[in-house]
Amino acid sequence: MQKRIDRIAAHDGSFDVHIWLPATGSGGGPGILLIQEIYGVGPYIAKVAEELAALGYVVAAPDLFWRLQPNWIGEHTPEGTAASIELAARFDVPQAVADCALTLAHLGELPEVTGGVGALGFCLGGSLAYLLATQAELGAVVAFYGSAVPEAAGLMERIGSPLLLVFGGSDPYIPRDQVAAVEQAAAGRDNVLMHVEEEAGHAFHNSESPMFHQPEPAARAWRVARDFLAEHLPTRS
């Protein structure tokens, strides 16, 4: 598996985008924009990217905190989480969505990318993937526990791409009644699939975080996400 860092120009500077290429076949395949959570493009995002690349995807993960602290990697500790939350509180969401759109365009132009592009995000990244999908057509969009999704549920009518929304039913940051509001907004929309792990809390897929990770719900939800991507953004693997 090959990895490199590309550089993308924005209107007010430039930022790093981490690229992973599949080890199988010609080293190319469909593209996935992988959107970080508050801990940055660190070990957890790298692990997810490697899993996706092993499935045959070209993965691009932009450093979205570059305006605040370039190449931020928060530790998965209470102190590291607090520092990451403080950084995220100063984060400009519209600018981040614009950076995601720039990365998506860059990804689509890579010679290694064949067969379309999609987006996958966790926590903060789940919110950004959802918001990006209101502006762009993608082969598939997967959003894990995006806290901005409930308040933006009314924007779902703008999304035509296949959309998978994953939540924990016991998430203290996204209460179950908010998840129910998203379920109601998704009802009757053929392009939207809801998956709720009722016993899971927030960030339950984050295998690098002992304080959040729940292995069994994580494995189930990841199978759903992987199958969703395979259906709507199939690889040659």
PDB file of C-alpha atoms in Angstrom:
ATOM      1  CA  MET A   1       0.000   0.000   0.000  1.00  0.00           C
ATOM      2  CA  GLN A   2       1.388   3.382  -1.007  1.00  0.00           C
ATOM      3  CA  LYS A   3       0.873   6.614   0.918  1.00  0.00           C
ATOM      4  CA  ARG A   4       1.771  10.165   0.016  1.00  0.00           C
ATOM      5  CA  ILE A   5       0.836  13.747   0.936  1.00  0.00           C
ATOM      6  CA  ASP A   6      -0.549  16.084  -1.719  1.00  0.00           C
ATOM      7  CA  ARG A   7      -0.928  19.842  -1.312  1.00  0.00           C
ATOM      8  CA  ILE A   8      -4.131  21.695  -2.210  1.00  0.00           C
ATOM      9  CA  ALA A   9      -4.458  25.451  -2.679  1.00  0.00           C
ATOM     10  CA  ALA A  10      -7.357  27.318  -1.070  1.00  0.00           C
ATOM     11  CA  HIS A  11      -8.217  30.999  -1.417  1.00  0.00           C
ATOM     12  CA  ASP A  12      -6.306  31.835   1.783  1.00  0.00           C
ATOM     13  CA  GLY A  13      -3.463  29.335   1.830  1.00  0.00           C
ATOM     14  CA  SER A  14      -2.849  25.645   1.247  1.00  0.00           C
ATOM     15  CA  PHE A  15      -3.258  22.414   3.177  1.00  0.00           C
ATOM     16  CA  ASP A  16      -2.064  18.822   3.248  1.00  0.00           C
ATOM     17  CA  VAL A  17      -4.141  15.930   1.962  1.00  0.00           C
ATOM     18  CA  HIS A  18      -3.039  12.440   2.939  1.00  0.00           C
ATOM     19  CA  ILE A  19      -3.473   9.945   0.095  1.00  0.00           C
ATOM     20  CA  TRP A  20      -3.580   6.152   0.392  1.00  0.00           C
ATOM     21  CA  LEU A  21      -3.508   3.974  -2.743  1.00  0.00           C
ATOM     22  CA  PRO A  22      -4.763   0.392  -2.952  1.00  0.00           C
ATOM     23  CA  ALA A  23      -2.168  -2.360  -2.855  1.00  0.00           C
ATOM     24  CA  THR A  24      -4.304  -4.546  -5.091  1.00  0.00           C
ATOM     25  CA  GLY A  25      -4.532  -4.568  -8.874  1.00  0.00           C
ATOM     26  CA  SER A  26      -3.285  -1.427 -10.625  1.00  0.00           C
ATOM     27  CA  GLY A  27      -3.160   0.645  -7.438  1.00  0.00           C
ATOM     28  CA  GLY A  28      -6.324   2.502  -8.422  1.00  0.00           C
ATOM     29  CA  GLY A  29     -10.044   2.391  -7.799  1.00  0.00           C
ATOM     30  CA  PRO A  30     -12.959   4.574  -6.706  1.00  0.00           C
ATOM     31  CA  GLY A  31     -12.091   7.542  -4.523  1.00  0.00           C
ATOM     32  CA  ILE A  32     -13.198   8.149  -0.954  1.00  0.00           C
ATOM     33  CA  LEU A  33     -12.896  11.486   0.798  1.00  0.00           C
ATOM     34  CA  LEU A  34     -12.209  10.484   4.411  1.00  0.00           C
ATOM     35  CA  ILE A  35     -13.108  13.309   6.780  1.00  0.00           C
ATOM     36  CA  GLN A  36     -11.415  13.540  10.171  1.00  0.00           C
ATOM     37  CA  GLU A  37     -12.943  13.828  13.597  1.00  0.00           C
ATOM     38  CA  ILE A  38     -11.676  16.291  16.208  1.00  0.00           C
ATOM     39  CA  TYR A  39      -8.447  14.329  16.761  1.00  0.00           C
ATOM     40  CA  GLY A  40      -7.165  15.208  13.285  1.00  0.00           C
ATOM     41  CA  VAL A  41      -5.633  12.948  10.677  1.00  0.00           C
ATOM     42  CA  GLY A  42      -4.058  10.696  13.281  1.00  0.00           C
ATOM     43  CA  PRO A  43      -3.713   6.970  13.987  1.00  0.00           C
ATOM     44  CA  TYR A  44      -7.450   6.256  13.917  1.00  0.00           C
ATOM     45  CA  ILE A  45      -8.096   7.964  10.585  1.00  0.00           C
ATOM     46  CA  ALA A  46      -4.961   6.298   9.192  1.00  0.00           C
ATOM     47  CA  LYS A  47      -6.276   2.904  10.305  1.00  0.00           C
ATOM     48  CA  VAL A  48      -9.633   3.504   8.606  1.00  0.00           C
ATOM     49  CA  ALA A  49      -7.847   4.728   5.464  1.00  0.00           C
ATOM     50  CA  GLU A  50      -5.701   1.594   5.356  1.00  0.00           C
ATOM     51  CA  GLU A  51      -8.805  -0.603   5.683  1.00  0.00           C
ATOM     52  CA  LEU A  52     -10.482   1.256   2.835  1.00  0.00           C
ATOM     53  CA  ALA A  53      -7.376   1.080   0.663  1.00  0.00           C
ATOM     54  CA  ALA A  54      -7.188  -2.669   1.342  1.00  0.00           C
ATOM     55  CA  LEU A  55     -10.737  -2.886  -0.051  1.00  0.00           C
ATOM     56  CA  GLY A  56      -9.584  -1.201  -3.258  1.00  0.00           C
ATOM     57  CA  TYR A  57     -10.311   2.501  -2.657  1.00  0.00           C
ATOM     58  CA  VAL A  58      -8.115   5.546  -3.228  1.00  0.00           C
ATOM     59  CA  VAL A  59      -8.463   7.499   0.022  1.00  0.00           C
ATOM     60  CA  ALA A  60      -7.900  11.226   0.578  1.00  0.00           C
ATOM     61  CA  ALA A  61      -7.943  12.678   4.115  1.00  0.00           C
ATOM     62  CA  PRO A  62      -7.483  16.464   4.284  1.00  0.00           C
ATOM     63  CA  ASP A  63      -5.952  18.265   7.263  1.00  0.00           C
ATOM     64  CA  LEU A  64      -8.981  20.428   8.055  1.00  0.00           C
ATOM     65  CA  PHE A  65      -7.529  22.151  11.135  1.00  0.00           C
ATOM     66  CA  TRP A  66      -4.768  23.724   9.044  1.00  0.00           C
ATOM     67  CA  ARG A  67      -5.921  27.301   9.662  1.00  0.00           C
ATOM     68  CA  LEU A  68      -5.840  26.784  13.440  1.00  0.00           C
ATOM     69  CA  GLN A  69      -3.031  24.281  13.986  1.00  0.00           C
ATOM     70  CA  PRO A  70      -1.603  22.489  10.952  1.00  0.00           C
ATOM     71  CA  ASN A  71      -1.205  18.722  11.240  1.00  0.00           C
ATOM     72  CA  TRP A  72      -3.005  18.588  14.578  1.00  0.00           C
ATOM     73  CA  ILE A  73      -3.116  15.108  16.112  1.00  0.00           C
ATOM     74  CA  GLY A  74      -5.035  14.995  19.387  1.00  0.00           C
ATOM     75  CA  GLU A  75      -4.315  12.286  21.930  1.00  0.00           C
ATOM     76  CA  HIS A  76      -7.114   9.903  22.851  1.00  0.00           C
ATOM     77  CA  THR A  77      -7.011  10.859  26.529  1.00  0.00           C
ATOM     78  CA  PRO A  78      -9.282  13.109  28.587  1.00  0.00           C
ATOM     79  CA  GLU A  79      -6.713  15.902  28.239  1.00  0.00           C
ATOM     80  CA  GLY A  80      -6.259  15.320  24.525  1.00  0.00           C
ATOM     81  CA  THR A  81     -10.007  15.188  24.024  1.00  0.00           C
ATOM     82  CA  ALA A  82     -10.469  18.489  25.880  1.00  0.00           C
ATOM     83  CA  ALA A  83      -7.776  20.128  23.745  1.00  0.00           C
ATOM     84  CA  SER A  84      -9.370  18.768  20.567  1.00  0.00           C
ATOM     85  CA  ILE A  85     -12.806  20.016  21.624  1.00  0.00           C
ATOM     86  CA  GLU A  86     -11.342  23.470  22.300  1.00  0.00           C
ATOM     87  CA  LEU A  87      -9.780  23.498  18.855  1.00  0.00           C
ATOM     88  CA  ALA A  88     -13.022  22.348  17.236  1.00  0.00           C
ATOM     89  CA  ALA A  89     -14.909  25.152  19.004  1.00  0.00           C
ATOM     90  CA  ARG A  90     -12.883  27.665  16.949  1.00  0.00           C
ATOM     91  CA  PHE A  91     -13.391  25.713  13.726  1.00  0.00           C
ATOM     92  CA  ASP A  92     -15.091  27.380  10.744  1.00  0.00           C
ATOM     93  CA  VAL A  93     -17.550  24.808   9.373  1.00  0.00           C
ATOM     94  CA  PRO A  94     -18.395  26.546   6.056  1.00  0.00           C
ATOM     95  CA  GLN A  95     -14.684  26.918   5.275  1.00  0.00           C
ATOM     96  CA  ALA A  96     -14.185  23.245   6.129  1.00  0.00           C
ATOM     97  CA  VAL A  97     -16.979  22.218   3.769  1.00  0.00           C
ATOM     98  CA  ALA A  98     -15.289  24.302   1.078  1.00  0.00           C
ATOM     99  CA  ASP A  99     -11.971  22.568   1.806  1.00  0.00           C
ATOM    100  CA  CYS A 100     -13.739  19.200   1.527  1.00  0.00           C
ATOM    101  CA  ALA A 101     -15.144  20.255  -1.847  1.00  0.00           C
ATOM    102  CA  LEU A 102     -11.646  21.222  -3.029  1.00  0.00           C
ATOM    103  CA  THR A 103     -10.317  17.865  -1.843  1.00  0.00           C
ATOM    104  CA  LEU A 104     -13.162  16.053  -3.564  1.00  0.00           C
ATOM    105  CA  ALA A 105     -12.320  17.806  -6.839  1.00  0.00           C
ATOM    106  CA  HIS A 106      -8.627  16.968  -6.407  1.00  0.00           C
ATOM    107  CA  LEU A 107      -9.485  13.348  -5.652  1.00  0.00           C
ATOM    108  CA  GLY A 108     -11.672  13.056  -8.731  1.00  0.00           C
ATOM    109  CA  GLU A 109      -8.839  14.318 -10.941  1.00  0.00           C
ATOM    110  CA  LEU A 110      -6.254  11.812  -9.695  1.00  0.00           C
ATOM    111  CA  PRO A 111      -5.228   9.353 -12.420  1.00  0.00           C
ATOM    112  CA  GLU A 112      -5.535   6.522  -9.896  1.00  0.00           C
ATOM    113  CA  VAL A 113      -9.240   7.212  -9.319  1.00  0.00           C
ATOM    114  CA  THR A 114     -11.656   5.257 -11.492  1.00  0.00           C
ATOM    115  CA  GLY A 115     -15.283   4.437 -10.844  1.00  0.00           C
ATOM    116  CA  GLY A 116     -16.529   7.542  -9.040  1.00  0.00           C
ATOM    117  CA  VAL A 117     -15.976   9.216  -5.668  1.00  0.00           C
ATOM    118  CA  GLY A 118     -17.681   9.136  -2.277  1.00  0.00           C
ATOM    119  CA  ALA A 119     -17.275  10.553   1.223  1.00  0.00           C
ATOM    120  CA  LEU A 120     -17.007   9.027   4.694  1.00  0.00           C
ATOM    121  CA  GLY A 121     -16.770  11.006   7.906  1.00  0.00           C
ATOM    122  CA  PHE A 122     -16.760  10.414  11.656  1.00  0.00           C
ATOM    123  CA  CYS A 123     -18.105  12.768  14.353  1.00  0.00           C
ATOM    124  CA  LEU A 124     -17.123  16.244  13.092  1.00  0.00           C
ATOM    125  CA  GLY A 125     -16.348  14.576   9.774  1.00  0.00           C
ATOM    126  CA  GLY A 126     -19.788  12.970   9.724  1.00  0.00           C
ATOM    127  CA  SER A 127     -21.359  16.399   9.929  1.00  0.00           C
ATOM    128  CA  LEU A 128     -19.107  17.702   7.159  1.00  0.00           C
ATOM    129  CA  ALA A 129     -19.836  14.710   4.900  1.00  0.00           C
ATOM    130  CA  TYR A 130     -23.562  15.345   5.313  1.00  0.00           C
ATOM    131  CA  LEU A 131     -23.250  19.069   4.628  1.00  0.00           C
ATOM    132  CA  LEU A 132     -21.008  18.441   1.626  1.00  0.00           C
ATOM    133  CA  ALA A 133     -23.634  16.078   0.211  1.00  0.00           C
ATOM    134  CA  THR A 134     -26.141  18.956   0.129  1.00  0.00           C
ATOM    135  CA  GLN A 135     -23.835  20.681  -2.366  1.00  0.00           C
ATOM    136  CA  ALA A 136     -22.257  17.880  -4.398  1.00  0.00           C
ATOM    137  CA  GLU A 137     -23.297  14.665  -6.114  1.00  0.00           C
ATOM    138  CA  LEU A 138     -21.333  11.668  -4.882  1.00  0.00           C
ATOM    139  CA  GLY A 139     -21.434   7.952  -5.515  1.00  0.00           C
ATOM    140  CA  ALA A 140     -21.963   7.276  -1.804  1.00  0.00           C
ATOM    141  CA  VAL A 141     -21.937   9.251   1.458  1.00  0.00           C
ATOM    142  CA  VAL A 142     -21.439   7.690   4.893  1.00  0.00           C
ATOM    143  CA  ALA A 143     -21.793   9.836   8.031  1.00  0.00           C
ATOM    144  CA  PHE A 144     -21.028   8.353  11.444  1.00  0.00           C
ATOM    145  CA  TYR A 145     -22.644  10.217  14.367  1.00  0.00           C
ATOM    146  CA  GLY A 146     -22.483  13.708  12.924  1.00  0.00           C
ATOM    147  CA  SER A 147     -23.728  16.046  15.641  1.00  0.00           C
ATOM    148  CA  ALA A 148     -24.820  18.691  13.123  1.00  0.00           C
ATOM    149  CA  VAL A 149     -27.057  16.272  11.226  1.00  0.00           C
ATOM    150  CA  PRO A 150     -30.149  16.524  13.488  1.00  0.00           C
ATOM    151  CA  GLU A 151     -30.308  20.320  13.324  1.00  0.00           C
ATOM    152  CA  ALA A 152     -29.710  20.153   9.562  1.00  0.00           C
ATOM    153  CA  ALA A 153     -32.189  17.313   8.954  1.00  0.00           C
ATOM    154  CA  GLY A 154     -34.330  19.683   6.890  1.00  0.00           C
ATOM    155  CA  LEU A 155     -31.520  19.861   4.325  1.00  0.00           C
ATOM    156  CA  MET A 156     -31.861  16.159   3.563  1.00  0.00           C
ATOM    157  CA  GLU A 157     -34.178  16.970   0.663  1.00  0.00           C
ATOM    158  CA  ARG A 158     -31.169  18.548  -1.068  1.00  0.00           C
ATOM    159  CA  ILE A 159     -29.223  15.282  -0.987  1.00  0.00           C
ATOM    160  CA  GLY A 160     -29.639  13.035  -4.004  1.00  0.00           C
ATOM    161  CA  SER A 161     -26.610  10.830  -3.388  1.00  0.00           C
ATOM    162  CA  PRO A 162     -26.921   7.452  -1.643  1.00  0.00           C
ATOM    163  CA  LEU A 163     -26.611   8.360   2.043  1.00  0.00           C
ATOM    164  CA  LEU A 164     -25.925   6.156   5.071  1.00  0.00           C
ATOM    165  CA  LEU A 165     -26.405   7.768   8.492  1.00  0.00           C
ATOM    166  CA  VAL A 166     -24.972   5.873  11.475  1.00  0.00           C
ATOM    167  CA  PHE A 167     -25.764   6.801  15.076  1.00  0.00           C
ATOM    168  CA  GLY A 168     -25.434   5.418  18.565  1.00  0.00           C
ATOM    169  CA  GLY A 169     -28.795   5.131  20.296  1.00  0.00           C
ATOM    170  CA  SER A 170     -27.193   5.885  23.677  1.00  0.00           C
ATOM    171  CA  ASP A 171     -25.040   8.801  22.547  1.00  0.00           C
ATOM    172  CA  PRO A 172     -24.948  11.515  25.250  1.00  0.00           C
ATOM    173  CA  TYR A 173     -23.881  14.118  22.678  1.00  0.00           C
ATOM    174  CA  ILE A 174     -26.665  13.267  20.209  1.00  0.00           C
ATOM    175  CA  PRO A 175     -29.717  12.288  22.312  1.00  0.00           C
ATOM    176  CA  ARG A 176     -32.019   9.580  21.010  1.00  0.00           C
ATOM    177  CA  ASP A 177     -34.854  12.038  20.353  1.00  0.00           C
ATOM    178  CA  GLN A 178     -32.559  13.932  17.970  1.00  0.00           C
ATOM    179  CA  VAL A 179     -31.716  10.682  16.186  1.00  0.00           C
ATOM    180  CA  ALA A 180     -35.464   9.994  15.955  1.00  0.00           C
ATOM    181  CA  ALA A 181     -35.912  13.363  14.238  1.00  0.00           C
ATOM    182  CA  VAL A 182     -33.334  12.322  11.648  1.00  0.00           C
ATOM    183  CA  GLU A 183     -35.140   8.982  11.206  1.00  0.00           C
ATOM    184  CA  GLN A 184     -38.360  10.891  10.582  1.00  0.00           C
ATOM    185  CA  ALA A 185     -36.663  13.127   8.005  1.00  0.00           C
ATOM    186  CA  ALA A 186     -35.210  10.047   6.286  1.00  0.00           C
ATOM    187  CA  ALA A 187     -38.500   8.151   6.177  1.00  0.00           C
ATOM    188  CA  GLY A 188     -39.649   7.538   2.625  1.00  0.00           C
ATOM    189  CA  ARG A 189     -36.373   8.643   1.035  1.00  0.00           C
ATOM    190  CA  ASP A 190     -35.125   5.784  -1.116  1.00  0.00           C
ATOM    191  CA  ASN A 191     -31.569   7.119  -1.181  1.00  0.00           C
ATOM    192  CA  VAL A 192     -31.188   7.287   2.615  1.00  0.00           C
ATOM    193  CA  LEU A 193     -30.361   4.393   4.933  1.00  0.00           C
ATOM    194  CA  MET A 194     -30.407   4.805   8.719  1.00  0.00           C
ATOM    195  CA  HIS A 195     -28.420   2.494  11.005  1.00  0.00           C
ATOM    196  CA  VAL A 196     -28.707   2.969  14.769  1.00  0.00           C
ATOM    197  CA  GLU A 197     -26.708   0.900  17.257  1.00  0.00           C
ATOM    198  CA  GLU A 198     -29.082   1.317  20.190  1.00  0.00           C
ATOM    199  CA  GLU A 199     -26.614   0.402  22.955  1.00  0.00           C
ATOM    200  CA  ALA A 200     -23.734   2.418  21.550  1.00  0.00           C
ATOM    201  CA  GLY A 201     -22.537   5.839  22.659  1.00  0.00           C
ATOM    202  CA  HIS A 202     -20.594   8.486  20.792  1.00  0.00           C
ATOM    203  CA  ALA A 203     -17.518   7.672  18.670  1.00  0.00           C
ATOM    204  CA  PHE A 204     -18.070   3.970  19.276  1.00  0.00           C
ATOM    205  CA  HIS A 205     -16.132   3.029  16.130  1.00  0.00           C
ATOM    206  CA  ASN A 206     -12.947   4.800  17.258  1.00  0.00           C
ATOM    207  CA  SER A 207     -10.661   1.871  18.004  1.00  0.00           C
ATOM    208  CA  GLU A 208      -7.896   4.203  19.193  1.00  0.00           C
ATOM    209  CA  SER A 209     -10.016   5.605  22.024  1.00  0.00           C
ATOM    210  CA  PRO A 210     -10.541   3.355  25.080  1.00  0.00           C
ATOM    211  CA  MET A 211     -13.022   5.886  26.480  1.00  0.00           C
ATOM    212  CA  PHE A 212     -15.332   5.612  23.443  1.00  0.00           C
ATOM    213  CA  HIS A 213     -14.696   2.379  21.550  1.00  0.00           C
ATOM    214  CA  GLN A 214     -17.345  -0.367  21.669  1.00  0.00           C
ATOM    215  CA  PRO A 215     -16.036  -3.275  19.574  1.00  0.00           C
ATOM    216  CA  GLU A 216     -19.249  -5.182  18.843  1.00  0.00           C
ATOM    217  CA  PRO A 217     -21.390  -2.223  17.718  1.00  0.00           C
ATOM    218  CA  ALA A 218     -18.347  -0.920  15.835  1.00  0.00           C
ATOM    219  CA  ALA A 219     -17.946  -4.183  13.927  1.00  0.00           C
ATOM    220  CA  ARG A 220     -21.649  -4.326  13.039  1.00  0.00           C
ATOM    221  CA  ALA A 221     -21.794  -0.713  11.886  1.00  0.00           C
ATOM    222  CA  TRP A 222     -18.590  -1.057   9.874  1.00  0.00           C
ATOM    223  CA  ARG A 223     -20.020  -4.089   8.048  1.00  0.00           C
ATOM    224  CA  VAL A 224     -23.077  -2.016   7.146  1.00  0.00           C
ATOM    225  CA  ALA A 225     -20.865   0.844   5.937  1.00  0.00           C
ATOM    226  CA  ARG A 226     -18.604  -1.467   3.969  1.00  0.00           C
ATOM    227  CA  ASP A 227     -21.575  -3.179   2.293  1.00  0.00           C
ATOM    228  CA  PHE A 228     -23.132   0.224   1.510  1.00  0.00           C
ATOM    229  CA  LEU A 229     -19.934   1.372  -0.173  1.00  0.00           C
ATOM    230  CA  ALA A 230     -19.619  -1.915  -2.053  1.00  0.00           C
ATOM    231  CA  GLU A 231     -23.154  -1.488  -3.411  1.00  0.00           C
ATOM    232  CA  HIS A 232     -22.928   2.136  -4.459  1.00  0.00           C
ATOM    233  CA  LEU A 233     -19.177   2.584  -5.042  1.00  0.00           C
ATOM    234  CA  PRO A 234     -17.923  -0.886  -6.000  1.00  0.00           C
ATOM    235  CA  THR A 235     -14.231  -1.687  -6.384  1.00  0.00           C
ATOM    236  CA  ARG A 236     -12.570  -4.243  -8.601  1.00  0.00           C
ATOM    237  CA  SER A 237     -11.208  -6.113  -5.560  1.00  0.00           C
TER     238      SER A 237
END
